[in-house]
Amino acid sequence: MKINGQQQRTIWEKDEMTIQIIDQRSLPHELVIENLTTTQDFMDAIREMHVRGAPLIGSTAAYGLYVAMREGLDPKAAVKALKATRPTAVNLAYAIDRILPTLQSIDNQSDRMQAALHNARAVTEESVVDCRKIGEHGLTLIEGIRQQKPDKVVNILTHCNAGWMACIDYGTATAPIYAAHDAGVPVHVWVDETRPRNQGARITAFELKEHGVPHTVIVDNAGGHLMQHGMVDMVIVGSDRTTRTGDVANKIGTYLKALAAHDNHVPFYVALPSSTFDWTLRDGVAEIPIETRAAAEVTHIQGRYKDQTLAVQLTPDKSPAINYGFDVTPAKYVTGLITERGVCAANEEAILSLYPEQQ
């Protein structure tokens, strides 16, 4: 994808000693490139949301494991420390768990380090390919809606940021949108602001603007109103963890959008790569761990005043706040899952038809 007309990814190698990322806390007002050189740098970047989004967290953790091997840390201990940074996003565990057995089988530190680097690169490139394929499969759905309303724009609502900033390139929920836009299909995106960190207003809007996709930022609670008045043709969101039965954990507020879409007969799709499935879970509401983040994200808001980015307080002094990072949308409210292998219904039989190796 592009920033200022130039091709850009969210994570890349400056050299074998330094991994670079876009520090997303500074968007949209500043483009800050951050150097990660120590294991602690990677843990801080994931925990404090310099990077965010399930696929990008997975790639960052994989590179973090490489740096941990360069520092001579025990592979199992490094994996445990990295996993603790963000418990809900299953891509994090997926990325480093797939590398761990290889590292444990190698005694030489130099060889272990090179194996970790090779695998981090593989995880990253696989994610890019998966997102591109998600876009191709989702484009078919958008084109189908377009055929039902010729000479009109397809209006798509999305929640949080499941764009290329949440991945490495293309995005998950946005991949079909970019594919449609680039194919000449007229689309318009309703962008939920997504309190409390406003990833939609700050990041989704930023990347859509940079790519030239028509969009409008809305407050989180406007989605139901738009659906009631026929102003939303489909909803596409991402996922941080999806069970084998189709329950979806995503940014807090997704469940309410799914309920509104169900009530107004608006198709509700979830775009995700296979690395976001947790094949060990069946009941998302009961089993998916929900991260609770700092209350300050709720009581304060970040914005731009003149030439400064500031955090200002919204709530009365001493008013308590709680900050659940995610909620779970039961499979019955999900029209379909858009994966790198195709589109399927949100139920175990349909999911396993795409991933028979998980039987």
XYZ file of C-alpha atoms in Angstrom:
359
model
C 0.000 0.000 0.000
C 1.051 3.643 -0.171
C 1.876 6.659 1.965
C 2.476 9.920 0.109
C 2.374 7.945 -3.109
C 5.247 5.657 -2.052
C 5.001 1.909 -1.470
C 5.161 1.127 2.242
C 4.851 -1.777 4.662
C 4.314 -1.705 8.409
C 7.429 -3.707 9.344
C 10.702 -4.268 7.514
C 14.395 -4.971 7.996
C 16.697 -1.970 7.951
C 19.548 -4.436 8.382
C 20.155 -7.637 10.350
C 20.590 -5.616 13.547
C 17.553 -3.352 13.237
C 13.881 -3.979 12.460
C 11.850 -0.892 11.624
C 8.146 -0.267 12.193
C 5.666 2.557 11.822
C 4.852 3.739 15.348
C 1.089 3.859 14.927
C 0.520 5.848 18.099
C 1.576 8.981 16.199
C -0.810 8.556 13.260
C -2.431 10.312 11.494
C -0.588 13.532 12.269
C 2.980 12.235 12.204
C 4.715 9.394 10.393
C 7.220 8.089 12.930
C 9.611 5.287 11.994
C 10.853 3.386 15.045
C 13.925 1.171 15.341
C 13.567 -2.098 17.274
C 16.888 -3.617 18.296
C 16.289 -5.486 21.586
C 13.798 -8.091 22.764
C 12.416 -5.528 25.203
C 11.837 -3.118 22.305
C 9.629 -5.695 20.624
C 7.677 -6.500 23.778
C 7.089 -2.811 24.459
C 6.039 -2.182 20.851
C 3.428 -4.941 21.005
C 2.162 -4.223 24.527
C 1.956 -0.437 24.111
C 0.439 -0.694 20.622
C 3.209 0.885 18.589
C 2.073 -1.991 16.363
C -1.404 -3.478 16.489
C -3.622 -5.802 14.513
C -3.390 -9.585 14.693
C -1.222 -10.280 11.588
C 1.210 -7.443 12.322
C 1.508 -8.493 15.966
C 2.383 -12.005 14.755
C 5.093 -10.750 12.408
C 6.505 -8.410 15.054
C 6.630 -11.220 17.602
C 8.419 -13.469 15.104
C 11.085 -10.831 14.535
C 11.224 -10.308 18.302
C 12.016 -13.991 18.716
C 14.845 -13.607 16.195
C 16.310 -10.746 18.224
C 15.924 -12.806 21.403
C 18.010 -15.535 19.777
C 20.595 -12.924 18.800
C 20.738 -11.928 22.470
C 21.263 -15.540 23.477
C 17.986 -15.953 25.362
C 16.379 -19.326 25.935
C 13.797 -19.906 23.155
C 11.054 -21.160 25.467
C 11.492 -18.264 27.895
C 11.488 -15.745 25.035
C 8.280 -17.206 23.634
C 6.604 -17.029 27.047
C 7.577 -13.378 27.492
C 6.389 -12.384 24.014
C 3.069 -14.218 24.417
C 2.308 -12.269 27.594
C 2.295 -8.928 25.763
C -1.147 -9.267 24.084
C -3.210 -12.295 25.172
C -6.204 -12.021 22.819
C -4.516 -11.888 19.391
C -3.938 -15.539 18.482
C -1.591 -14.669 15.595
C 1.053 -13.790 18.155
C 1.086 -17.299 19.602
C 0.690 -18.877 16.167
C 3.732 -17.084 14.751
C 6.164 -17.893 17.528
C 4.843 -21.363 18.402
C 5.464 -22.509 14.837
C 9.099 -21.339 15.097
C 9.868 -22.668 18.597
C 10.341 -26.395 17.770
C 12.933 -25.537 15.124
C 14.866 -23.325 17.513
C 14.807 -25.907 20.296
C 16.333 -28.466 17.932
C 19.379 -26.255 17.236
C 22.221 -25.929 19.753
C 24.475 -23.460 17.948
C 23.460 -19.873 18.718
C 24.420 -18.506 15.310
C 22.439 -21.207 13.500
C 19.510 -20.694 15.857
C 19.553 -16.963 15.158
C 19.590 -17.479 11.380
C 16.752 -20.015 11.594
C 14.679 -17.528 13.592
C 15.313 -14.796 11.025
C 14.392 -17.097 8.139
C 11.144 -18.051 9.860
C 10.255 -14.455 10.747
C 10.618 -13.542 7.080
C 8.462 -16.511 6.095
C 5.700 -15.574 8.557
C 5.710 -12.015 7.227
C 5.578 -12.916 3.537
C 2.895 -15.546 4.091
C 0.765 -12.895 5.771
C 1.103 -10.584 2.768
C 0.037 -13.347 0.377
C -2.899 -14.335 2.598
C -4.177 -10.762 2.756
C -3.949 -10.377 -1.011
C -6.011 -13.552 -1.466
C -8.575 -12.353 1.095
C -8.956 -9.264 -1.089
C -9.542 -11.344 -4.192
C -12.236 -13.481 -2.546
C -13.917 -10.499 -0.918
C -13.967 -8.596 -4.219
C -16.389 -11.198 -5.548
C -18.839 -10.389 -2.736
C -18.615 -6.643 -3.388
C -19.110 -7.166 -7.115
C -22.205 -9.249 -6.324
C -23.717 -6.378 -4.346
C -22.752 -3.944 -7.095
C -24.745 -5.989 -9.622
C -27.836 -5.562 -7.453
C -27.539 -1.771 -7.433
C -26.179 -0.665 -10.824
C -24.998 2.933 -11.167
C -24.773 3.260 -7.391
C -21.962 3.128 -4.862
C -21.454 0.095 -2.628
C -21.438 1.365 0.974
C -19.314 -0.704 3.358
C -19.070 -0.201 7.113
C -15.965 -1.283 9.009
C -15.032 -1.185 12.689
C -11.596 -0.536 14.198
C -8.640 -0.879 11.838
C -8.234 -4.150 9.996
C -6.389 -2.459 7.166
C -2.851 -2.779 5.947
C -1.695 -0.937 9.057
C -2.975 -3.905 11.074
C -1.144 -6.326 8.817
C 1.932 -5.926 6.658
C 0.194 -5.094 3.384
C -3.369 -5.050 1.943
C -5.116 -5.654 5.279
C -7.878 -8.129 6.079
C -11.191 -6.247 6.197
C -9.849 -3.574 3.843
C -8.264 -5.965 1.340
C -11.576 -6.501 -0.528
C -12.217 -2.749 -0.411
C -8.832 -1.924 -1.964
C -9.311 -4.680 -4.539
C -12.729 -3.271 -5.488
C -11.489 0.311 -5.637
C -8.512 -0.674 -7.794
C -10.825 -2.668 -10.096
C -13.001 0.380 -10.684
C -15.930 -0.698 -8.507
C -17.362 2.432 -6.846
C -17.140 1.950 -3.086
C -17.569 4.186 -0.069
C -16.519 3.235 3.454
C -18.214 4.226 6.694
C -15.340 4.320 9.194
C -16.259 3.779 12.839
C -14.110 6.021 15.044
C -13.630 3.003 17.363
C -13.230 4.330 20.881
C -11.280 4.374 23.039
C -8.081 4.438 20.924
C -9.879 5.638 17.783
C -8.094 3.278 15.411
C -10.787 3.888 12.813
C -10.737 7.670 12.942
C -6.944 7.820 13.140
C -5.639 4.884 11.141
C -8.337 3.443 8.840
C -9.235 6.942 7.656
C -5.536 7.722 7.143
C -4.825 4.707 4.982
C -8.049 5.030 2.954
C -7.224 8.686 2.308
C -3.708 7.806 1.192
C -5.070 5.219 -1.258
C -7.821 7.505 -2.556
C -10.783 5.436 -1.328
C -13.933 7.524 -0.600
C -14.814 7.307 3.077
C -16.589 9.063 5.936
C -15.696 8.870 9.627
C -18.666 8.284 11.943
C -19.127 7.995 15.692
C -19.341 4.415 16.887
C -23.032 4.604 17.679
C -24.097 5.864 14.231
C -23.858 2.493 12.496
C -27.285 1.257 13.528
C -28.928 4.460 12.300
C -27.208 4.153 8.927
C -28.336 0.542 8.578
C -31.939 1.425 9.448
C -31.969 3.937 6.611
C -30.491 1.638 3.972
C -27.141 3.411 3.893
C -24.996 0.321 4.528
C -24.795 -2.507 1.973
C -22.418 -4.723 3.922
C -20.202 -4.779 6.997
C -16.648 -6.143 6.867
C -14.569 -6.385 10.028
C -11.395 -8.186 11.010
C -10.726 -10.625 13.828
C -8.153 -11.120 16.554
C -9.241 -14.688 17.282
C -11.904 -16.916 15.739
C -12.982 -20.304 17.067
C -13.318 -23.421 14.942
C -17.101 -22.949 15.260
C -17.077 -19.382 13.885
C -17.301 -17.186 16.997
C -15.283 -14.024 16.421
C -13.303 -11.890 18.879
C -12.657 -8.419 17.534
C -12.288 -4.880 18.825
C -14.848 -3.906 21.453
C -18.068 -2.740 19.784
C -18.024 -5.299 16.963
C -20.745 -7.380 18.620
C -23.104 -4.389 18.678
C -22.511 -3.787 14.959
C -23.315 -7.432 14.279
C -26.582 -7.152 16.205
C -27.569 -4.024 14.262
C -26.665 -5.686 10.962
C -28.699 -8.777 11.863
C -31.733 -6.677 12.770
C -31.527 -4.745 9.505
C -30.666 -7.678 7.207
C -27.265 -6.251 6.331
C -24.619 -8.877 5.460
C -21.934 -9.041 8.161
C -18.606 -10.496 7.036
C -15.401 -11.192 8.937
C -12.113 -11.194 6.995
C -9.271 -13.238 8.466
C -6.330 -15.454 7.529
C -6.072 -19.024 8.775
C -3.504 -17.909 11.367
C -6.308 -16.096 13.230
C -8.291 -19.289 13.864
C -7.861 -20.871 17.271
C -8.550 -24.487 16.448
C -8.563 -25.453 20.134
C -11.656 -23.385 21.026
C -15.353 -23.993 20.374
C -17.171 -21.430 22.549
C -15.810 -17.939 21.963
C -17.828 -16.175 24.650
C -16.739 -18.606 27.350
C -13.209 -19.423 26.209
C -11.563 -16.490 24.440
C -9.493 -14.399 26.879
C -10.513 -10.739 26.744
C -7.727 -8.254 27.345
C -8.407 -5.441 29.821
C -6.304 -2.397 29.045
C -5.414 0.744 31.004
C -8.356 2.876 32.175
C -6.509 5.981 30.961
C -7.362 5.015 27.380
C -11.011 5.606 28.303
C -10.625 8.638 30.564
C -8.315 10.481 28.157
C -8.246 11.069 24.421
C -5.376 11.913 22.096
C -5.652 14.673 19.516
C -3.842 17.419 17.665
C -3.755 21.037 18.869
C -1.810 23.422 16.656
C 1.550 21.648 16.227
C 1.299 19.366 19.237
C -0.222 15.934 19.817
C -1.798 16.005 23.261
C -3.774 13.755 25.584
C -6.690 15.462 27.317
C -8.926 14.211 30.115
C -12.592 13.505 29.344
C -13.932 12.294 32.685
C -14.278 13.765 36.171
C -11.377 13.333 38.543
C -11.652 10.049 40.464
C -14.393 8.606 38.210
C -13.377 4.980 37.625
C -13.270 3.476 34.151
C -12.822 -0.022 32.730
C -11.389 -0.784 29.336
C -12.251 -4.115 27.721
C -10.239 -4.386 24.522
C -12.424 -6.903 22.666
C -15.822 -8.531 22.542
C -17.056 -11.768 20.964
C -19.613 -11.952 18.165
C -21.366 -15.353 18.154
C -21.238 -17.191 14.846
C -25.005 -16.945 14.357
C -24.630 -13.228 13.617
C -21.845 -13.689 11.049
C -22.945 -13.973 7.416
C -19.628 -15.403 6.297
C -15.885 -15.605 6.801
C -13.577 -14.289 4.080
C -10.315 -16.242 4.229
C -7.303 -16.741 1.991
C -8.873 -20.051 0.862
C -12.289 -18.632 0.048
C -15.555 -17.552 1.658
C -17.483 -19.857 3.964
C -20.322 -19.802 6.463
C -19.418 -19.247 10.108
C -19.902 -22.804 11.329
C -17.565 -25.692 12.006
C -18.580 -27.813 9.038
C -18.093 -24.981 6.545
C -14.815 -23.840 8.099
C -13.407 -27.371 8.058
C -14.399 -27.720 4.405
C -11.786 -25.018 3.723
C -9.319 -26.391 6.290
C -9.774 -30.173 6.249
C -6.361 -30.659 7.859
C -7.907 -29.316 11.100
C -10.444 -32.149 11.335
